[in-house]
XYZ file of C-alpha atoms in Angstrom:
727
model
C -12.177 -20.210 -20.006
C -15.527 -20.381 -21.897
C -14.549 -17.155 -24.396
C -15.580 -16.879 -27.907
C -12.406 -17.179 -29.818
C -11.454 -17.385 -33.305
C -11.650 -20.625 -34.757
C -7.707 -20.559 -35.590
C -7.309 -20.441 -31.069
C -8.412 -23.264 -29.584
C -8.591 -22.656 -25.841
C -5.582 -24.892 -24.985
C -3.583 -22.904 -27.358
C -5.258 -19.741 -25.916
C -4.361 -20.699 -22.243
C -0.432 -21.515 -23.459
C -0.081 -18.355 -25.396
C -1.468 -16.317 -22.441
C 0.762 -18.064 -20.127
C 3.620 -17.136 -22.464
C 2.537 -13.371 -22.108
C 2.647 -13.254 -18.424
C 6.132 -15.352 -18.546
C 7.557 -12.953 -20.676
C 6.651 -9.970 -18.176
C 8.089 -11.682 -14.973
C 11.043 -12.731 -17.299
C 11.800 -8.681 -18.140
C 11.755 -8.099 -14.677
C 14.268 -10.649 -13.749
C 16.383 -9.209 -16.120
C 16.042 -5.630 -15.048
C 16.406 -6.444 -11.674
C 19.781 -8.537 -12.445
C 21.096 -5.934 -14.633
C 20.296 -3.234 -12.197
C 22.780 -2.412 -9.003
C 20.244 -0.449 -7.106
C 19.619 -1.474 -3.848
C 15.887 -0.374 -4.153
C 15.444 -2.620 -6.735
C 17.496 -5.800 -5.505
C 16.109 -4.995 -1.737
C 12.494 -4.326 -2.599
C 11.661 -5.680 -6.156
C 10.434 -1.735 -6.553
C 9.725 -2.086 -10.027
C 7.385 -3.001 -13.041
C 7.090 -5.061 -16.641
C 3.984 -4.906 -18.501
C 3.095 -5.823 -22.436
C 0.300 -3.576 -24.078
C -1.885 -3.417 -26.857
C -0.859 -0.906 -29.872
C -3.340 1.819 -27.935
C -1.543 0.843 -24.738
C -4.435 -0.945 -23.208
C -2.961 -3.223 -20.471
C -2.406 -7.106 -21.720
C -0.295 -8.661 -18.806
C 1.281 -7.087 -16.136
C 4.783 -8.746 -14.202
C 4.227 -9.663 -10.805
C 6.005 -6.719 -9.066
C 5.207 -3.400 -7.910
C 1.632 -3.349 -9.569
C 1.018 0.050 -9.113
C 3.949 0.849 -11.549
C 2.561 -1.336 -13.739
C -0.865 0.291 -13.973
C 0.879 3.598 -15.293
C 2.708 1.901 -18.083
C -0.175 2.576 -20.263
C -0.525 6.350 -19.323
C 3.170 6.705 -20.315
C 2.228 4.632 -23.724
C -0.200 7.181 -24.253
C 1.674 10.496 -23.636
C 4.622 9.108 -25.949
C 2.014 8.605 -28.817
C 0.361 11.450 -28.282
C 3.427 14.270 -27.239
C 6.256 12.293 -29.987
C 6.864 15.039 -32.435
C 6.450 13.357 -36.432
C 10.085 14.511 -36.926
C 11.172 12.230 -33.984
C 8.881 9.387 -35.076
C 8.178 5.983 -33.300
C 10.370 3.608 -34.887
C 11.282 -0.108 -34.921
C 13.810 -0.194 -32.428
C 13.055 2.711 -30.297
C 12.715 3.184 -26.680
C 11.064 6.072 -25.023
C 11.669 7.276 -21.340
C 9.242 9.512 -19.094
C 9.224 9.964 -15.495
C 6.621 13.201 -15.227
C 3.942 12.645 -12.751
C 2.113 14.727 -14.904
C 2.132 12.618 -17.933
C 1.834 8.943 -16.656
C 4.726 8.589 -14.188
C 3.734 8.094 -10.040
C 6.270 9.939 -9.324
C 9.577 11.405 -10.021
C 11.881 8.198 -8.680
C 9.800 6.275 -11.123
C 11.483 6.184 -14.384
C 9.531 4.210 -17.066
C 10.649 3.161 -20.417
C 8.216 2.074 -23.236
C 9.249 0.181 -26.339
C 7.126 0.002 -29.686
C 6.918 -4.029 -31.053
C 6.642 -3.952 -34.785
C 5.418 -7.062 -37.192
C 6.308 -6.789 -40.559
C 6.036 -2.829 -40.265
C 2.722 -2.886 -38.335
C 2.764 -1.665 -35.006
C 1.584 -4.866 -32.919
C 1.987 -3.983 -29.313
C 4.171 -2.381 -26.306
C 6.507 -3.495 -24.101
C 7.427 -1.199 -20.739
C 9.307 -1.462 -17.732
C 9.676 1.165 -14.660
C 11.849 1.203 -11.750
C 12.353 3.372 -8.371
C 15.501 5.425 -8.958
C 18.279 5.936 -6.394
C 18.377 9.582 -7.269
C 16.700 12.010 -9.303
C 18.548 15.020 -8.324
C 16.682 18.029 -7.028
C 16.615 19.608 -3.462
C 17.588 16.538 -1.518
C 18.988 13.316 -2.118
C 16.880 10.069 -2.930
C 14.146 11.760 -4.983
C 12.101 13.002 -1.857
C 12.127 16.957 -1.685
C 10.968 17.516 1.923
C 10.327 21.270 1.784
C 9.419 21.486 -2.165
C 6.657 23.681 -3.028
C 6.193 22.978 -6.415
C 7.436 20.043 -9.006
C 10.195 21.874 -10.428
C 12.095 21.775 -7.086
C 11.669 17.919 -6.881
C 14.251 17.056 -9.544
C 14.774 15.584 -12.836
C 11.276 15.464 -14.809
C 11.333 13.893 -18.278
C 8.976 14.071 -20.784
C 8.531 11.296 -23.112
C 12.239 11.349 -24.699
C 13.603 9.236 -26.743
C 16.605 7.076 -25.215
C 17.260 4.480 -27.758
C 17.205 5.472 -31.701
C 16.210 2.538 -33.771
C 18.434 -0.127 -31.569
C 20.828 2.661 -30.737
C 21.493 3.963 -27.357
C 21.520 8.096 -27.268
C 24.385 8.416 -25.128
C 23.899 12.126 -25.131
C 20.342 11.754 -23.226
C 21.662 9.032 -21.061
C 24.757 11.621 -19.768
C 21.977 14.371 -19.956
C 19.872 11.995 -17.174
C 23.385 11.159 -15.158
C 24.362 15.016 -14.649
C 21.172 15.763 -13.013
C 21.672 13.105 -10.300
C 23.641 12.141 -7.579
C 24.253 8.001 -7.717
C 25.866 6.551 -10.547
C 24.118 3.358 -10.305
C 21.094 5.230 -11.899
C 22.718 5.136 -15.185
C 23.357 1.143 -14.795
C 19.614 1.133 -13.723
C 18.263 2.619 -17.135
C 20.602 0.602 -19.160
C 19.011 -2.656 -17.218
C 15.523 -1.184 -18.648
C 16.794 -1.238 -21.946
C 17.982 -4.486 -21.547
C 14.684 -5.561 -20.362
C 12.866 -3.881 -23.152
C 15.358 -5.813 -25.564
C 14.661 -8.916 -24.193
C 10.791 -8.403 -24.288
C 11.034 -7.500 -27.523
C 12.616 -10.362 -28.706
C 10.722 -12.713 -26.860
C 7.481 -11.607 -28.350
C 8.696 -11.684 -31.889
C 9.803 -15.280 -31.092
C 6.157 -16.030 -29.905
C 4.984 -14.469 -32.700
C 7.069 -16.365 -35.173
C 6.049 -19.524 -33.730
C 2.460 -18.966 -33.010
C 1.869 -16.581 -35.598
C 0.433 -12.739 -35.532
C -3.239 -13.270 -35.782
C -3.048 -15.598 -32.970
C -1.168 -13.663 -30.670
C -3.442 -10.516 -31.176
C -6.431 -12.654 -30.699
C -5.043 -13.978 -27.365
C -4.142 -10.475 -26.012
C -7.619 -8.804 -27.047
C -9.155 -11.891 -25.425
C -7.308 -11.965 -22.187
C -8.811 -8.150 -22.286
C -12.527 -9.734 -22.881
C -12.160 -12.475 -20.759
C -11.059 -10.477 -17.775
C -13.795 -8.120 -18.430
C -16.659 -10.517 -18.810
C -15.468 -12.608 -15.485
C -15.462 -9.462 -12.917
C -18.732 -8.588 -14.604
C -20.221 -11.517 -13.355
C -18.404 -11.369 -9.998
C -19.594 -7.960 -9.315
C -23.117 -9.185 -10.528
C -23.193 -11.869 -7.404
C -22.107 -9.154 -4.933
C -24.985 -6.984 -3.538
C -25.534 -3.640 -4.768
C -25.059 -1.338 -2.576
C -23.031 2.345 -1.210
C -19.912 2.468 1.240
C -17.928 5.947 2.340
C -14.528 5.869 4.269
C -12.246 8.628 4.698
C -8.652 8.147 5.355
C -6.017 10.452 6.595
C -2.433 11.841 5.373
C -0.469 13.845 8.238
C 1.862 16.655 7.566
C 2.731 17.823 4.142
C 6.669 18.558 4.730
C 5.524 22.051 5.669
C 3.026 21.991 8.642
C 1.230 19.299 10.466
C -1.838 19.455 8.225
C -4.559 17.042 7.790
C -5.465 16.250 4.412
C -8.557 13.616 4.047
C -9.158 11.209 1.227
C -13.021 10.549 1.161
C -13.864 7.710 -1.311
C -17.881 6.895 -1.720
C -17.953 3.456 -3.676
C -21.313 2.202 -5.193
C -21.974 -0.949 -6.565
C -24.809 -1.239 -9.542
C -25.189 -4.143 -11.116
C -21.968 -5.133 -12.586
C -20.536 -2.062 -12.243
C -18.269 0.062 -9.949
C -18.248 3.766 -9.333
C -15.344 5.135 -6.756
C -16.265 8.835 -6.301
C -13.797 10.773 -4.128
C -16.083 13.927 -3.943
C -14.717 15.349 -1.027
C -11.289 15.184 -0.766
C -8.522 17.572 0.376
C -7.164 20.021 -2.017
C -3.799 19.856 -3.069
C -1.346 20.333 -0.332
C 1.474 22.769 -0.364
C 4.006 19.772 -0.121
C 4.933 16.240 -1.577
C 2.415 13.979 -0.436
C -0.089 14.811 -3.460
C -0.721 12.472 -6.652
C -1.782 13.087 -9.757
C -4.371 11.093 -11.662
C -1.751 8.581 -13.006
C -1.516 7.462 -8.989
C -5.400 8.092 -8.297
C -6.456 5.329 -10.883
C -3.559 2.870 -10.244
C -4.458 2.960 -6.770
C -7.880 2.041 -7.601
C -6.620 -0.976 -9.928
C -4.478 -1.943 -7.161
C -6.925 -2.313 -4.879
C -9.397 -3.628 -7.348
C -6.660 -6.896 -8.474
C -6.039 -7.864 -4.948
C -9.682 -7.656 -3.490
C -11.817 -9.111 -6.616
C -9.422 -10.374 -9.132
C -7.600 -12.963 -7.196
C -8.497 -15.283 -10.026
C -8.886 -12.915 -12.872
C -6.159 -11.275 -15.195
C -4.693 -8.035 -14.230
C -5.209 -5.837 -17.295
C -7.514 -3.406 -19.220
C -10.838 -5.377 -18.596
C -10.689 -4.616 -15.151
C -10.290 -0.898 -15.572
C -13.339 -1.512 -17.859
C -15.555 -2.449 -15.158
C -15.575 0.980 -13.045
C -15.858 4.171 -13.117
C -13.749 7.418 -11.263
C -15.261 10.358 -10.199
C -12.617 13.128 -9.099
C -12.048 16.661 -9.186
C -8.677 18.062 -10.364
C -6.706 19.920 -7.647
C -7.195 17.402 -4.924
C -4.427 15.433 -3.041
C -4.784 12.550 -4.878
C -5.572 14.350 -8.316
C -3.088 17.409 -7.765
C -2.901 20.074 -10.375
C -0.149 21.150 -11.979
C 2.565 22.145 -10.505
C 1.817 20.972 -7.337
C 4.544 18.756 -5.679
C 3.958 15.173 -5.982
C 7.449 13.071 -5.469
C 5.728 11.258 -2.631
C 3.141 10.286 -4.131
C 3.354 6.488 -3.902
C 4.223 6.618 -0.137
C 1.302 9.126 0.560
C -1.915 10.016 -1.562
C -1.739 6.891 -3.444
C -1.056 4.250 -0.558
C -3.762 6.114 1.375
C -6.232 5.844 -1.455
C -5.363 2.096 -1.631
C -6.350 2.317 2.020
C -9.678 3.651 1.531
C -10.805 1.926 -1.623
C -9.486 -1.282 0.190
C -11.790 -0.832 3.167
C -14.916 0.034 0.926
C -14.366 -3.089 -1.509
C -13.797 -4.989 2.121
C -16.746 -4.169 3.277
C -18.849 -5.133 0.034
C -17.117 -8.384 0.130
C -17.750 -8.818 3.965
C -21.710 -8.745 2.998
C -21.428 -11.460 0.108
C -21.980 -14.621 1.394
C -20.425 -16.403 -1.368
C -17.538 -14.045 -0.912
C -16.776 -13.151 2.380
C -13.998 -15.496 3.092
C -12.054 -13.535 0.579
C -12.149 -10.304 2.878
C -8.852 -8.896 4.759
C -8.778 -5.545 7.009
C -6.395 -3.177 5.359
C -2.722 -4.102 5.478
C 0.264 -2.071 6.369
C -1.333 1.255 6.097
C 1.686 3.456 4.875
C 4.887 2.829 3.425
C 7.836 5.270 3.961
C 11.414 6.602 2.618
C 13.980 6.385 5.389
C 17.072 8.079 3.610
C 20.816 7.891 3.898
C 23.217 9.538 1.468
C 27.158 10.553 1.190
C 30.090 8.338 0.569
C 30.445 5.056 1.222
C 33.360 2.736 2.529
C 34.234 2.547 -0.725
C 34.649 5.695 -2.115
C 31.466 6.247 -4.065
C 28.785 8.643 -3.459
C 25.341 7.418 -2.984
C 21.616 7.844 -2.032
C 20.045 4.942 -0.316
C 16.371 3.979 0.478
C 16.255 1.593 3.904
C 13.769 -0.621 2.251
C 12.870 -3.004 5.428
C 9.140 -1.326 5.728
C 8.330 -3.615 2.739
C 7.998 -5.986 5.488
C 4.547 -4.490 6.639
C 1.931 -6.570 8.122
C -0.425 -8.005 6.701
C -4.417 -7.514 7.365
C -6.183 -9.986 9.011
C -8.926 -12.361 7.407
C -12.410 -13.667 8.621
C -10.730 -16.945 9.482
C -7.302 -16.589 10.333
C -4.540 -13.716 11.581
C -2.805 -11.469 9.100
C 0.604 -12.652 8.285
C 3.561 -10.857 10.351
C 5.786 -8.631 8.010
C 4.194 -9.822 4.741
C 5.102 -6.965 2.631
C 3.558 -3.956 1.296
C 0.194 -4.812 -0.534
C 0.985 -2.923 -3.934
C 3.893 -5.312 -4.011
C 3.076 -8.602 -4.902
C 6.467 -10.127 -4.642
C 7.652 -8.250 -1.469
C 11.282 -8.235 -0.288
C 13.314 -7.139 2.617
C 17.255 -6.104 2.440
C 19.782 -8.473 4.039
C 21.323 -6.702 7.110
C 24.864 -8.601 6.245
C 24.454 -6.987 2.786
C 23.318 -3.330 3.775
C 26.499 -3.063 5.992
C 28.710 -4.458 3.514
C 28.057 -1.917 0.594
C 27.073 1.227 2.906
C 28.721 3.079 6.105
C 26.152 1.812 8.368
C 25.761 -0.548 11.454
C 22.611 -1.901 12.279
C 21.698 -2.486 16.265
C 18.296 -4.651 15.623
C 15.757 -5.359 13.093
C 12.361 -7.487 14.803
C 9.070 -7.601 15.125
C 7.494 -4.554 16.797
C 5.352 -6.070 20.140
C 1.769 -5.288 19.972
C 1.977 -3.489 16.206
C -0.883 -6.047 14.860
C -4.271 -4.609 14.923
C -6.354 -6.428 18.101
C -9.277 -8.459 17.189
C -10.659 -12.128 16.905
C -7.947 -12.458 14.443
C -4.833 -10.404 15.174
C -3.765 -8.409 12.172
C 0.271 -8.941 10.927
C 2.656 -7.295 12.566
C 5.162 -4.814 11.694
C 9.087 -4.048 12.451
C 11.561 -1.651 14.157
C 14.960 -1.021 13.772
C 18.012 1.074 14.123
C 21.279 1.627 12.843
C 24.219 4.038 13.109
C 27.385 5.195 10.922
C 29.981 2.957 10.760
C 33.069 3.583 8.417
C 31.791 6.632 6.672
C 34.821 8.608 5.142
C 35.110 11.666 7.582
C 32.456 10.846 9.888
C 30.061 12.356 7.232
C 26.348 10.895 6.414
C 23.172 12.665 5.626
C 19.621 11.305 6.657
C 16.139 12.295 5.712
C 12.739 10.886 6.065
C 9.761 10.570 4.290
C 6.872 9.253 5.683
C 2.944 9.176 6.621
C 0.614 7.987 9.160
C 2.452 9.085 12.333
C -0.066 10.916 14.129
C -2.913 8.317 13.410
C -2.422 4.590 11.942
C -4.107 3.729 8.178
C -4.449 0.130 8.686
C -8.020 0.084 9.829
C -9.602 -3.426 11.146
C -13.275 -4.611 10.263
C -16.027 -5.801 12.116
C -14.703 -4.723 15.247
C -11.091 -5.262 14.798
C -8.687 -2.726 15.960
C -6.268 -0.586 13.569
C -2.389 -2.062 13.790
C 0.421 0.490 14.940
C 1.184 3.602 13.310
C 4.963 4.672 12.171
C 7.623 6.510 14.636
C 10.839 7.546 13.611
C 13.207 8.446 16.398
C 16.949 9.760 16.930
C 19.223 9.425 19.888
C 21.934 11.670 20.350
C 25.033 11.718 22.723
C 25.104 7.727 23.018
C 28.125 5.721 24.498
C 28.298 3.664 21.194
C 31.551 5.131 19.876
C 32.798 4.162 23.674
C 30.612 0.632 23.454
C 32.476 -0.060 20.161
C 35.744 0.554 21.406
C 35.607 -1.848 24.144
C 34.262 -4.776 22.261
C 31.300 -4.592 24.710
C 27.739 -5.662 23.807
C 25.520 -3.080 21.573
C 21.732 -2.241 22.916
C 19.121 -4.284 21.222
C 15.644 -1.728 21.826
C 15.532 1.491 21.454
C 14.969 1.598 25.363
C 18.870 0.196 26.031
C 20.068 2.892 24.052
C 21.869 5.453 26.459
C 21.150 8.733 25.240
C 18.756 11.847 24.573
C 15.804 10.621 22.447
C 14.171 12.941 20.057
C 10.784 11.815 18.365
C 11.460 13.534 14.814
C 8.721 14.513 12.343
C 7.276 11.920 9.965
C 8.507 14.599 7.047
C 12.221 15.186 8.490
C 14.668 17.386 6.266
C 18.076 16.302 6.077
C 19.843 16.100 8.719
C 23.674 15.249 9.430
C 24.467 11.723 11.353
C 26.882 12.538 14.080
C 29.267 9.440 15.308
C 27.546 7.727 17.461
C 24.047 9.185 16.737
C 21.493 6.308 16.191
C 18.345 6.661 14.073
C 15.479 4.184 14.526
C 12.255 3.976 12.551
C 9.180 1.438 12.833
C 6.363 1.278 10.382
C 3.180 0.309 10.013
C 1.447 -3.062 10.570
C -2.115 -4.417 9.798
C -5.747 -4.296 10.649
C -7.702 -7.020 13.158
C -10.928 -8.761 11.967
C -13.496 -8.924 14.865
C -13.896 -8.195 18.399
C -10.463 -8.603 20.560
C -12.561 -9.825 23.421
C -13.840 -12.723 21.036
C -10.175 -13.788 20.566
C -9.681 -17.822 21.576
C -7.922 -17.235 24.938
C -4.987 -20.199 24.281
C -4.293 -17.881 21.406
C -3.322 -14.759 23.488
C -1.238 -16.794 25.584
C 0.352 -18.096 22.857
C 1.064 -14.437 21.252
C 2.533 -13.042 24.781
C 4.494 -16.096 25.128
C 6.225 -15.336 21.420
C 6.151 -11.394 22.382
C 3.799 -10.366 19.826
C 1.453 -9.084 22.745
C 2.124 -7.528 25.873
C 0.614 -8.757 29.260
C -1.070 -5.046 29.232
C -2.246 -5.894 25.744
C -3.634 -9.406 26.781
C -5.188 -7.531 29.883
C -6.579 -4.732 28.931
C -7.546 -5.020 25.154
C -7.908 -8.769 24.902
C -9.263 -9.336 28.607
C -7.233 -12.431 28.906
C -5.644 -13.023 32.315
C -2.750 -15.440 32.430
C -0.989 -17.278 35.506
C 2.346 -16.683 37.026
C 3.386 -19.610 34.216
C 1.524 -17.596 31.222
C -1.287 -19.858 31.137
C -4.759 -18.922 30.467
C -7.056 -18.283 34.153
C -10.644 -19.075 32.319
C -12.431 -17.887 35.341
C -10.801 -14.732 35.327
C -10.552 -14.398 32.327
C -14.362 -14.780 32.038
C -14.783 -11.800 34.485
C -12.562 -9.844 33.238
C -13.980 -10.180 29.376
C -17.562 -9.651 31.143
C -16.473 -6.491 32.976
C -14.580 -4.844 29.894
C -18.237 -5.326 28.076
C -20.034 -3.885 31.180
C -17.388 -0.697 30.824
C -18.555 -0.367 27.078
C -21.583 -0.112 27.314
C -21.624 2.008 30.767
C -19.395 4.781 28.341
C -21.824 4.759 25.455
C -22.613 8.162 24.226
C -25.388 9.406 22.053
C -24.643 8.403 18.524
C -23.118 10.870 15.727
C -25.824 12.295 13.910
C -24.172 12.339 10.573
C -23.940 8.732 8.440
C -26.185 5.938 7.775
C -26.168 2.056 8.206
C -29.412 0.816 6.112
C -29.717 -3.199 5.026
C -32.157 -4.505 2.830
C -32.624 -7.559 1.060
C -34.170 -11.072 1.259
C -33.319 -14.461 3.269
C -30.964 -14.491 6.101
C -27.512 -12.623 5.882
C -24.548 -11.801 8.290
C -22.287 -8.785 7.996
C -19.687 -8.948 10.349
C -21.043 -9.432 13.707
C -24.202 -8.473 12.505
C -26.932 -11.010 11.494
C -30.111 -10.071 9.495
C -33.372 -12.063 9.195
C -35.214 -10.531 6.050
C -38.073 -12.585 6.458
C -38.796 -11.554 9.651
C -37.873 -8.591 9.132
C -35.347 -8.414 11.929
C -31.311 -7.522 12.414
C -29.983 -8.118 15.358
C -26.442 -8.412 17.373
C -24.830 -11.772 16.319
C -23.392 -12.049 19.978
C -26.325 -11.722 22.133
C -29.120 -11.193 19.746
C -30.387 -8.148 20.625
C -32.699 -6.577 18.044
C -31.062 -3.265 16.411
C -33.585 -2.049 13.778
C -35.490 -3.155 11.145
C -34.615 -4.175 7.233
C -34.752 -0.586 5.607
C -34.253 1.620 8.409
C -31.375 3.481 9.662
C -29.477 1.519 12.568
C -26.685 4.010 13.486
C -29.397 5.274 16.004
C -29.767 2.339 18.086
C -25.969 1.348 17.995
C -23.996 1.989 20.644
C -21.447 4.258 19.957
C -18.255 5.165 22.279
C -14.733 6.856 21.995
C -11.092 5.984 23.424
C -7.276 7.383 22.377
C -5.996 6.015 19.737
C -3.344 3.932 22.167
C -6.727 2.109 23.428
C -5.650 -0.125 20.159
C -2.116 -0.799 21.700
C 1.301 1.120 21.778
C 2.420 3.190 18.794
C -0.529 4.455 17.439
C 0.383 7.966 17.350
C 1.013 8.483 21.068
C 4.085 10.371 20.310
C 2.516 12.854 17.704
C -0.861 13.172 19.766
C -2.327 16.945 18.878
C -5.594 15.741 20.332
C -7.072 15.398 17.073
C -8.117 11.658 16.133
C -9.518 9.309 18.789
C -10.806 5.801 17.800
C -14.801 5.328 17.124
C -16.539 2.255 18.461
C -19.852 0.981 17.072
C -21.217 -1.874 19.066
C -24.462 -3.723 20.523
C -25.741 -1.513 23.236
C -26.574 -4.391 25.362
C -23.425 -6.501 25.282
C -21.082 -4.199 24.088
C -19.797 -6.368 21.155
C -17.748 -4.354 18.667
C -19.278 -3.846 14.858
C -16.764 -1.619 13.781
C -13.619 0.365 15.133
C -13.133 3.956 13.273
C -10.162 6.008 13.179
C -12.121 9.269 13.698
C -10.795 13.009 12.787
C -12.633 15.313 15.176
C -15.438 17.033 13.670
C -15.778 14.323 10.261
C -18.840 12.564 9.931
C -19.074 8.612 10.389
C -18.785 6.369 7.315
C -22.107 5.850 5.232
C -23.300 2.358 4.685
C -26.071 1.119 2.987
C -26.595 -2.239 0.563
C -28.973 -4.483 -0.537
C -29.104 -8.344 -0.480
C -31.592 -8.936 -2.883
């Protein structure tokens, strides 16, 4: 690591001890999830663990939900600040907190932290966090769709001592259980206690074996190493400024659009994320507090820039966050925020992700690390009631954790790769779901045309449908909390198009009861379900499920990379054969003509692609007035499909060589621009929710029509700003 260490800690010992700290955080998570009976943890790994310094600075985080891991230091800070002297922080104590205004991301994430002492000295903290099945409140599952303030969203705990000197406070645990619907919450909390006790014991063993001075040196040293290595990497990247805007649709009350704006500025070895321009607090549950905002920024940083750098406080030390309180991703008390993780937080990840991707795309050295946005949002399909086994439950259907991966500069995104902030993504086993809950799945499969089109295609998402089965008294209730139905959030890069949006539907008056009584085959697609289809709001209030009703949802996929007309025709033919891409998309988006046998007709494909390029050029309009695109530097560089020769002062289209402007000038006025409906990127791009507010804005070469960028644009919102220096 080339790290300056105390003489008593040699580099080999440093590596061994650092990896032991990482192993302890992972083992804490394994112990937690194996003790818990929670469907959310078992099927989604929706948890986090961490080791922290005495002041709460993050040392190591477990390979689980990194957004949750990022806020555990804030829980420690609130615990130290708010714990009264009469309560004290002592050996064997454990504190629990789920207040978003004191460090948690949202109410369902119960966080526990425990101090670690050595010979009477506080030397570390260990922490665990996990998404709970229920938090009480207006609706089951922790998502109160119609909440207007945080007091309606269920249990909200400041740091409370859950374990006192090694003894569980059963009165506190009983108080928690009195507020929630699902008894498994109690087992889950005890799982966190077990995990922290295990982590504390493992640290004590490590200290006994290696000595407290060595352990302290490694904890401080790994933070310093991350800071130093990230600073070096940032210094290698071009200075510049990139601005992106992303959107949240519907706040649970009205279909208002809320924007998250990020301006990323890179100067030397430091980054600034400025969220000026972000919409004010929403009335409903989509907001996040500052803890969620910081967690989102760090998650984007870890994955895009720190693939070989420890994820700890050293990363946070290299960046600044500029934000105004009272905005949708830094809300002011008492704004509701139970849906923060899958609204403001993940959309903040999307917007910072695309800024960082553009920065990497401008680097010769790190271009191959660039990825388009992954599955742009998450969702919470919840069904609740009494199971066929006779116990009350509130279950979140976790299949949406199989979101599509973003395309890379050299390869397709991975189908159903996961949710990007979950480093060990998982999906439920259908048979296990049916064995535990009174539901029957009709199908779960990849969603055709969901991956963002591009030279390299975004990873596909999925779709599923289920119906009530064997529920006591034929009674079950469902609700839905999702973001990104009117527009997709997984935006492509360098001319790549966005992946699919989400869609929620219910089919009523079906013939399923008759089919099941007769032993007939069940429908295997949404279109095959006989009945009356209803497209549901992406924030759908709690509703009873009638016998035979079918609930359906699909989730977001990954964005594409590069102009779809540059994709190898044989790969399109293979996608069609695998039903990843439809024939209509093959022709209309990729410009590939296939024979009756599914083989590429090369002559017809060439003709079709030339026609599609001419159609782009023919529909060009005057560029949007706002925004700018400026490139400066020395030598020769590529930026997506644009090539710059700064020695000659020329910037040109890489595809046809047409000059686009001079170095240092604003290139936007010389680029071609046209708009299309969102469905030009494929099916399930918001057409079921269309209020004529969004379109695809294409920037292209005015001569050959080659795409440089494709943006999901809200009517009246300015184009992103790009300016960077290759010097």
